[in-house]
Amino acid sequence: MLKKERITRHVCPRNCYDTCAILAQVRNGRIVNITGDPAHGYTRGKLCAKGYSYLRRVYSPDRIKQPLRQCGRGSGHWVPVSWDYALEMICQKILDLKHRYGSTLPVCLNKYSGNFGLLNNAIEGLFNQLGPTTQVLGSPCWSAGLDAQTFDFGNNYNSNPENLRKAGLILLWGVNPVWTAVHSLPYIYEAQKEGAKVITIDPIFSETAKKSDLYFQVRPGQDGYLALALAKIIVEAEKEDKQFLQNYSLGWDEFREYLKSLNLNKLSRECGLNQQAIKFLAGLLINHSPVFIWVGFGMQRYANGGQNVRAIDALGALTGNLGKAGGGVHYANLRIWNMFKFNFHKTGYKNRYLNINRFAEELNQLQEPPVKMLWIANRNLFLQDANLRLLYQAIKEIELIITIEEFMTESTKYSDLVLPTTTFFEETDVVPGYWHHWLALNEQAVPPLHEARSDLDIALMVSCKMNSLEQGSCTFPQSGDASSFLDREFDDQAYSLLGIRHWSDLKDSPAKVNIPDVCWEDRIFETPSGKFEFYSQRAEQAGHPLMPALKEQRKPAAGKYDLRLLSPHSQHSINSQFQNLDWIKAIKPEPAVLIHPDTALLKSIVSGSMVRILNDYGEIVLKAAVSGAVPRDVLVCYQGIGDLNINRLLSGENTDMGSIVTGNHGLAILDTFVDIENQTD
Amino acid sequence: MGFLVDAERCIGCHACEMACKNEYQSEPNVRWRKVYPINETEYSLPERNHLSLACNHCEKPECLRVCPVRAYTKREDGIVIHDQGRCIGCKMCAMACPYEVPQYNVRLKKMEKCNLCDGRLDQGLKTACEAACPVEALSVIDFNGFTKYGFVIALPGFPDPSITKPTTRFIKPRIGAQVRRDQ
């Protein structure tokens, strides 16, 4: 008999630049192989190492197979329960709290970016239909840069990144695509083949720096000073784009005067590069065109984060690179997400929003009413949040903690109830990305494994249960499926942008979204003035300087914690994800902190020494790896070192910007200061 | 036939290695292809280079010479094939191979290694690793037909090629310039 075999289309929903399209080969109800989808014009049939490990995730024996109740939080004593029991427990608690406090505000949701599938927002939709609830607002990640570009350009758009191939000079500024966006490399290589120079600017000699023609080591968090120094040199040489500045910018005269007032010696000292090096780089910017500046999510995770990005935007503008194919300053693209109205998300209630980056602090301070039930979705809160000590405190008063997960994690340890959820191969959805200009569909390749349910199904089931216990207590739909929800999300405008008649047409191929290939090509910006704003009233209204001006950088206390700890994204995980898979474990290097040879000598540390990294917030113990790739005053410990939990060391300081676009300021993760001690002493 | 590893293009992303595992759904600790980080001290600057290596399909395969049960054969096109059906898991090949290529499968109690995707090649497909490489740094070359120059037979970190004459060839990485911080 012939084996039943079919190919299904998928798209990776992780918080990643590339949002790759995937094909799954399904034989007799089991996925036997996956490959990249060649019909996707940007990812072109290739996946990253994490992507190829997906079947280990789907068919992992460690998947959570049924709802689990922990008898005694932290006890590890898990008892399998039925879905009905779990739903009853959740809904009774919600109703009980509602009656005790006269409001649903004690019910709190903490959700972030674990799964960017459109319908994975269903839990938020559910919360929005329960009554006024407490929810977190903001992003620990990209907030500061989003606001900066909103002040300068008026919105967050990028050019189709395939335009990299048309660049004459590529500045990879605080971004490590060799690790975090491998699909961009072919376009960068194409540009190089045509004669483009590729330059990496980073405090760390990253893998991307290695593949570049030139590497500039900037002092951490001081990127803005380098941008201002470059701008000053270019303007002094009268090489700015006068035509652009005259017609399409606001506040150029003021900005020019501001540049004049800056002292090059000071700028050079602040950014850590000597004037000769900066002048050389300025020369490259003058003599190459177009210049494609890719602003990574690195330099904006500091107290000066937003200002750093504004300074780089200004550099891109005055060199006349905005709106050019192969040029521009690119950070993120919200156009694909903005195609959707998130109809199932809307609320008529007045929710109480907590700052996602001060969650523990705000939770502790809440009264009238306090939070008594916490639901964690799409997030490994206890590994990825800051100020964890305070968080452990804050949850003591919470009566029920629920986590939706595929695997047992650090966060399930602190949960009372864990609900098993599906991988994206077991559900139907679309995934809007934030970098390339494509949209792809997830078909359901196999039915949900074990007793796993999609986020949408969980929301539907909770709504049913709520209504069966108390009619009208939840207005989220009680029936429907992914298809009916997607039907409501796609409107004529979306279809016309996608050039398809129905979302199910994406089963034939991912679709290129018909948005401008080159952003700001008409030089009409979405700022109040319609121009590029060197000088932004909106920034001032939000409490920032009118023009990009950097504050004194956060410094360690004298003689204590004088090393800066950088914790960028690792090669083989997305935040906390993927680390538990056996294939990934086999290739992932042992957790280690990178330390400069001179610093290591000073501290009597050699490669392989067990070291303790500590500050007032916590400590972690791991191996040291001596490396010339890092500067002397910096330790580097990549994210994804599992249970060692580097976030124990984070203070929870916020970035300067972020509240305009994401609702709250971002997390200044890289303003973390520590000491290092040899543990074997 | 042999692999050509373009170390200038390679970004050490491990996609080749994982695509190989995905293709054959191999055991977690069995690595037919491995991406090795090259020690920083191998280059004058703190480079972080990588070598992506699988079986080198040697001209003089030691595995084939030492195997007591003739589990190894060398095809006319040069591919060294390991036949798991004949293998008794004695690990002689693993000891003889200078490149630590043959891997022991604990579950099957047998050896296994890269057969250069012989099945795929015979169907006219690319090897799984070559097809997966996002930067086209890996390819399979036919030594009878190749006309390109600029290949080398070893890079720092690769054992002495004189013992078994591997067919793997490399393109050297360029080293970019670096401007380090003054303070």
PDB file of N, CA and C in Angstrom, chain A residues 209-268:
ATOM      1  N   ALA A 209      31.613  40.638  13.122  1.00  0.00           N
ATOM      2  CA  ALA A 209      32.825  41.447  12.951  1.00  0.00           C
ATOM      3  C   ALA A 209      33.866  40.647  12.185  1.00  0.00           C
ATOM      4  N   LYS A 210      33.937  39.376  12.487  1.00  0.00           N
ATOM      5  CA  LYS A 210      34.912  38.510  11.838  1.00  0.00           C
ATOM      6  C   LYS A 210      34.691  38.410  10.341  1.00  0.00           C
ATOM      7  N   LYS A 211      33.430  38.437   9.943  1.00  0.00           N
ATOM      8  CA  LYS A 211      33.133  38.309   8.508  1.00  0.00           C
ATOM      9  C   LYS A 211      33.180  39.660   7.798  1.00  0.00           C
ATOM     10  N   SER A 212      33.478  40.725   8.530  1.00  0.00           N
ATOM     11  CA  SER A 212      33.454  42.061   7.938  1.00  0.00           C
ATOM     12  C   SER A 212      34.831  42.464   7.431  1.00  0.00           C
ATOM     13  N   ASP A 213      34.821  43.467   6.553  1.00  0.00           N
ATOM     14  CA  ASP A 213      36.089  43.983   6.058  1.00  0.00           C
ATOM     15  C   ASP A 213      36.799  44.780   7.145  1.00  0.00           C
ATOM     16  N   LEU A 214      36.000  45.371   7.990  1.00  0.00           N
ATOM     17  CA  LEU A 214      36.573  46.275   8.969  1.00  0.00           C
ATOM     18  C   LEU A 214      35.738  46.214  10.237  1.00  0.00           C
ATOM     19  N   TYR A 215      36.435  46.242  11.352  1.00  0.00           N
ATOM     20  CA  TYR A 215      35.729  46.200  12.636  1.00  0.00           C
ATOM     21  C   TYR A 215      36.149  47.392  13.481  1.00  0.00           C
ATOM     22  N   PHE A 216      35.191  48.093  14.031  1.00  0.00           N
ATOM     23  CA  PHE A 216      35.468  49.195  14.946  1.00  0.00           C
ATOM     24  C   PHE A 216      34.907  48.846  16.316  1.00  0.00           C
ATOM     25  N   GLN A 217      35.783  48.895  17.309  1.00  0.00           N
ATOM     26  CA  GLN A 217      35.339  48.559  18.664  1.00  0.00           C
ATOM     27  C   GLN A 217      34.921  49.828  19.387  1.00  0.00           C
ATOM     28  N   VAL A 218      33.650  49.926  19.670  1.00  0.00           N
ATOM     29  CA  VAL A 218      33.124  51.125  20.313  1.00  0.00           C
ATOM     30  C   VAL A 218      32.927  50.831  21.795  1.00  0.00           C
ATOM     31  N   ARG A 219      33.017  51.874  22.610  1.00  0.00           N
ATOM     32  CA  ARG A 219      32.737  51.656  24.031  1.00  0.00           C
ATOM     33  C   ARG A 219      31.260  51.327  24.196  1.00  0.00           C
ATOM     34  N   PRO A 220      30.952  50.344  25.048  1.00  0.00           N
ATOM     35  CA  PRO A 220      29.553  49.917  25.185  1.00  0.00           C
ATOM     36  C   PRO A 220      28.637  51.095  25.519  1.00  0.00           C
ATOM     37  N   GLY A 221      27.560  51.206  24.786  1.00  0.00           N
ATOM     38  CA  GLY A 221      26.552  52.228  25.086  1.00  0.00           C
ATOM     39  C   GLY A 221      26.922  53.620  24.619  1.00  0.00           C
ATOM     40  N   GLN A 222      28.098  53.780  23.995  1.00  0.00           N
ATOM     41  CA  GLN A 222      28.556  55.106  23.587  1.00  0.00           C
ATOM     42  C   GLN A 222      28.501  55.277  22.073  1.00  0.00           C
ATOM     43  N   ASP A 223      27.707  54.473  21.427  1.00  0.00           N
ATOM     44  CA  ASP A 223      27.606  54.509  19.963  1.00  0.00           C
ATOM     45  C   ASP A 223      27.185  55.874  19.459  1.00  0.00           C
ATOM     46  N   GLY A 224      26.323  56.528  20.217  1.00  0.00           N
ATOM     47  CA  GLY A 224      25.824  57.844  19.817  1.00  0.00           C
ATOM     48  C   GLY A 224      26.959  58.850  19.668  1.00  0.00           C
ATOM     49  N   TYR A 225      27.946  58.765  20.554  1.00  0.00           N
ATOM     50  CA  TYR A 225      29.087  59.680  20.453  1.00  0.00           C
ATOM     51  C   TYR A 225      29.855  59.459  19.151  1.00  0.00           C
ATOM     52  N   LEU A 226      29.988  58.200  18.776  1.00  0.00           N
ATOM     53  CA  LEU A 226      30.666  57.908  17.519  1.00  0.00           C
ATOM     54  C   LEU A 226      29.877  58.495  16.350  1.00  0.00           C
ATOM     55  N   ALA A 227      28.554  58.327  16.387  1.00  0.00           N
ATOM     56  CA  ALA A 227      27.721  58.856  15.301  1.00  0.00           C
ATOM     57  C   ALA A 227      27.852  60.374  15.229  1.00  0.00           C
ATOM     58  N   LEU A 228      27.848  61.033  16.390  1.00  0.00           N
ATOM     59  CA  LEU A 228      27.968  62.492  16.403  1.00  0.00           C
ATOM     60  C   LEU A 228      29.355  62.927  15.921  1.00  0.00           C
ATOM     61  N   ALA A 229      30.389  62.187  16.294  1.00  0.00           N
ATOM     62  CA  ALA A 229      31.743  62.513  15.836  1.00  0.00           C
ATOM     63  C   ALA A 229      31.831  62.390  14.321  1.00  0.00           C
ATOM     64  N   LEU A 230      31.268  61.321  13.785  1.00  0.00           N
ATOM     65  CA  LEU A 230      31.266  61.127  12.326  1.00  0.00           C
ATOM     66  C   LEU A 230      30.515  62.266  11.651  1.00  0.00           C
ATOM     67  N   ALA A 231      29.354  62.619  12.233  1.00  0.00           N
ATOM     68  CA  ALA A 231      28.540  63.695  11.667  1.00  0.00           C
ATOM     69  C   ALA A 231      29.326  65.000  11.661  1.00  0.00           C
ATOM     70  N   LYS A 232      30.008  65.275  12.761  1.00  0.00           N
ATOM     71  CA  LYS A 232      30.773  66.518  12.887  1.00  0.00           C
ATOM     72  C   LYS A 232      31.869  66.591  11.817  1.00  0.00           C
ATOM     73  N   ILE A 233      32.580  65.489  11.656  1.00  0.00           N
ATOM     74  CA  ILE A 233      33.674  65.472  10.672  1.00  0.00           C
ATOM     75  C   ILE A 233      33.128  65.657   9.251  1.00  0.00           C
ATOM     76  N   ILE A 234      32.037  64.980   8.965  1.00  0.00           N
ATOM     77  CA  ILE A 234      31.461  65.055   7.615  1.00  0.00           C
ATOM     78  C   ILE A 234      30.964  66.471   7.328  1.00  0.00           C
ATOM     79  N   VAL A 235      30.354  67.102   8.310  1.00  0.00           N
ATOM     80  CA  VAL A 235      29.838  68.459   8.108  1.00  0.00           C
ATOM     81  C   VAL A 235      30.992  69.460   7.988  1.00  0.00           C
ATOM     82  N   GLU A 236      32.036  69.250   8.785  1.00  0.00           N
ATOM     83  CA  GLU A 236      33.200  70.141   8.681  1.00  0.00           C
ATOM     84  C   GLU A 236      33.855  70.042   7.308  1.00  0.00           C
ATOM     85  N   ALA A 237      33.775  68.846   6.727  1.00  0.00           N
ATOM     86  CA  ALA A 237      34.337  68.669   5.382  1.00  0.00           C
ATOM     87  C   ALA A 237      33.337  69.109   4.305  1.00  0.00           C
ATOM     88  N   GLU A 238      32.207  69.614   4.747  1.00  0.00           N
ATOM     89  CA  GLU A 238      31.128  70.067   3.865  1.00  0.00           C
ATOM     90  C   GLU A 238      30.673  68.986   2.893  1.00  0.00           C
ATOM     91  N   LYS A 239      30.577  67.793   3.406  1.00  0.00           N
ATOM     92  CA  LYS A 239      30.161  66.671   2.562  1.00  0.00           C
ATOM     93  C   LYS A 239      28.733  66.238   2.880  1.00  0.00           C
ATOM     94  N   GLU A 240      28.006  67.063   3.626  1.00  0.00           N
ATOM     95  CA  GLU A 240      26.625  66.686   3.911  1.00  0.00           C
ATOM     96  C   GLU A 240      25.776  66.863   2.643  1.00  0.00           C
ATOM     97  N   ASP A 241      24.609  66.214   2.619  1.00  0.00           N
ATOM     98  CA  ASP A 241      23.717  66.290   1.454  1.00  0.00           C
ATOM     99  C   ASP A 241      22.825  67.524   1.600  1.00  0.00           C
ATOM    100  N   LYS A 242      23.282  68.619   1.044  1.00  0.00           N
ATOM    101  CA  LYS A 242      22.608  69.903   1.273  1.00  0.00           C
ATOM    102  C   LYS A 242      21.199  69.908   0.697  1.00  0.00           C
ATOM    103  N   GLN A 243      21.045  69.269  -0.433  1.00  0.00           N
ATOM    104  CA  GLN A 243      19.738  69.251  -1.080  1.00  0.00           C
ATOM    105  C   GLN A 243      18.702  68.557  -0.204  1.00  0.00           C
ATOM    106  N   PHE A 244      19.086  67.387   0.337  1.00  0.00           N
ATOM    107  CA  PHE A 244      18.171  66.667   1.230  1.00  0.00           C
ATOM    108  C   PHE A 244      17.870  67.508   2.465  1.00  0.00           C
ATOM    109  N   LEU A 245      18.917  68.063   3.043  1.00  0.00           N
ATOM    110  CA  LEU A 245      18.760  68.781   4.308  1.00  0.00           C
ATOM    111  C   LEU A 245      17.852  69.992   4.144  1.00  0.00           C
ATOM    112  N   GLN A 246      18.020  70.671   3.023  1.00  0.00           N
ATOM    113  CA  GLN A 246      17.225  71.861   2.778  1.00  0.00           C
ATOM    114  C   GLN A 246      15.750  71.539   2.581  1.00  0.00           C
ATOM    115  N   ASN A 247      15.492  70.484   1.833  1.00  0.00           N
ATOM    116  CA  ASN A 247      14.110  70.204   1.441  1.00  0.00           C
ATOM    117  C   ASN A 247      13.356  69.249   2.363  1.00  0.00           C
ATOM    118  N   TYR A 248      14.083  68.375   3.003  1.00  0.00           N
ATOM    119  CA  TYR A 248      13.373  67.281   3.679  1.00  0.00           C
ATOM    120  C   TYR A 248      13.692  67.153   5.164  1.00  0.00           C
ATOM    121  N   SER A 249      14.339  68.137   5.732  1.00  0.00           N
ATOM    122  CA  SER A 249      14.659  67.988   7.147  1.00  0.00           C
ATOM    123  C   SER A 249      14.202  69.201   7.941  1.00  0.00           C
ATOM    124  N   LEU A 250      13.991  68.952   9.222  1.00  0.00           N
ATOM    125  CA  LEU A 250      13.597  70.031  10.127  1.00  0.00           C
ATOM    126  C   LEU A 250      14.688  70.172  11.195  1.00  0.00           C
ATOM    127  N   GLY A 251      15.110  71.390  11.419  1.00  0.00           N
ATOM    128  CA  GLY A 251      16.071  71.652  12.492  1.00  0.00           C
ATOM    129  C   GLY A 251      17.515  71.429  12.097  1.00  0.00           C
ATOM    130  N   TRP A 252      17.810  71.460  10.803  1.00  0.00           N
ATOM    131  CA  TRP A 252      19.179  71.219  10.376  1.00  0.00           C
ATOM    132  C   TRP A 252      20.128  72.301  10.891  1.00  0.00           C
ATOM    133  N   ASP A 253      19.693  73.565  10.802  1.00  0.00           N
ATOM    134  CA  ASP A 253      20.573  74.653  11.260  1.00  0.00           C
ATOM    135  C   ASP A 253      20.938  74.475  12.735  1.00  0.00           C
ATOM    136  N   GLU A 254      19.905  74.145  13.511  1.00  0.00           N
ATOM    137  CA  GLU A 254      20.152  73.943  14.937  1.00  0.00           C
ATOM    138  C   GLU A 254      21.090  72.759  15.177  1.00  0.00           C
ATOM    139  N   PHE A 255      20.866  71.706  14.401  1.00  0.00           N
ATOM    140  CA  PHE A 255      21.696  70.516  14.592  1.00  0.00           C
ATOM    141  C   PHE A 255      23.144  70.798  14.175  1.00  0.00           C
ATOM    142  N   ARG A 256      23.286  71.572  13.085  1.00  0.00           N
ATOM    143  CA  ARG A 256      24.641  71.913  12.628  1.00  0.00           C
ATOM    144  C   ARG A 256      25.361  72.724  13.707  1.00  0.00           C
ATOM    145  N   GLU A 257      24.645  73.669  14.296  1.00  0.00           N
ATOM    146  CA  GLU A 257      25.247  74.473  15.375  1.00  0.00           C
ATOM    147  C   GLU A 257      25.623  73.582  16.559  1.00  0.00           C
ATOM    148  N   TYR A 258      24.731  72.643  16.827  1.00  0.00           N
ATOM    149  CA  TYR A 258      24.981  71.707  17.932  1.00  0.00           C
ATOM    150  C   TYR A 258      26.245  70.882  17.661  1.00  0.00           C
ATOM    151  N   LEU A 259      26.376  70.418  16.429  1.00  0.00           N
ATOM    152  CA  LEU A 259      27.569  69.636  16.074  1.00  0.00           C
ATOM    153  C   LEU A 259      28.820  70.489  16.244  1.00  0.00           C
ATOM    154  N   LYS A 260      28.728  71.743  15.801  1.00  0.00           N
ATOM    155  CA  LYS A 260      29.864  72.670  15.924  1.00  0.00           C
ATOM    156  C   LYS A 260      30.298  72.808  17.372  1.00  0.00           C
ATOM    157  N   SER A 261      29.288  72.821  18.255  1.00  0.00           N
ATOM    158  CA  SER A 261      29.603  73.064  19.671  1.00  0.00           C
ATOM    159  C   SER A 261      30.252  71.851  20.333  1.00  0.00           C
ATOM    160  N   LEU A 262      30.170  70.713  19.671  1.00  0.00           N
ATOM    161  CA  LEU A 262      30.726  69.502  20.289  1.00  0.00           C
ATOM    162  C   LEU A 262      32.234  69.458  20.078  1.00  0.00           C
ATOM    163  N   ASN A 263      32.916  68.889  21.062  1.00  0.00           N
ATOM    164  CA  ASN A 263      34.365  68.803  21.017  1.00  0.00           C
ATOM    165  C   ASN A 263      34.768  67.396  20.543  1.00  0.00           C
ATOM    166  N   LEU A 264      35.517  67.372  19.455  1.00  0.00           N
ATOM    167  CA  LEU A 264      35.872  66.084  18.860  1.00  0.00           C
ATOM    168  C   LEU A 264      36.712  65.227  19.813  1.00  0.00           C
ATOM    169  N   ASN A 265      37.576  65.895  20.571  1.00  0.00           N
ATOM    170  CA  ASN A 265      38.380  65.158  21.563  1.00  0.00           C
ATOM    171  C   ASN A 265      37.497  64.410  22.546  1.00  0.00           C
ATOM    172  N   LYS A 266      36.470  65.125  22.984  1.00  0.00           N
ATOM    173  CA  LYS A 266      35.589  64.520  23.978  1.00  0.00           C
ATOM    174  C   LYS A 266      34.791  63.366  23.350  1.00  0.00           C
ATOM    175  N   LEU A 267      34.286  63.618  22.137  1.00  0.00           N
ATOM    176  CA  LEU A 267      33.515  62.565  21.455  1.00  0.00           C
ATOM    177  C   LEU A 267      34.371  61.323  21.269  1.00  0.00           C
ATOM    178  N   SER A 268      35.612  61.562  20.867  1.00  0.00           N
ATOM    179  CA  SER A 268      36.531  60.456  20.627  1.00  0.00           C
ATOM    180  C   SER A 268      36.793  59.685  21.921  1.00  0.00           C
TER     181      SER A 268
END
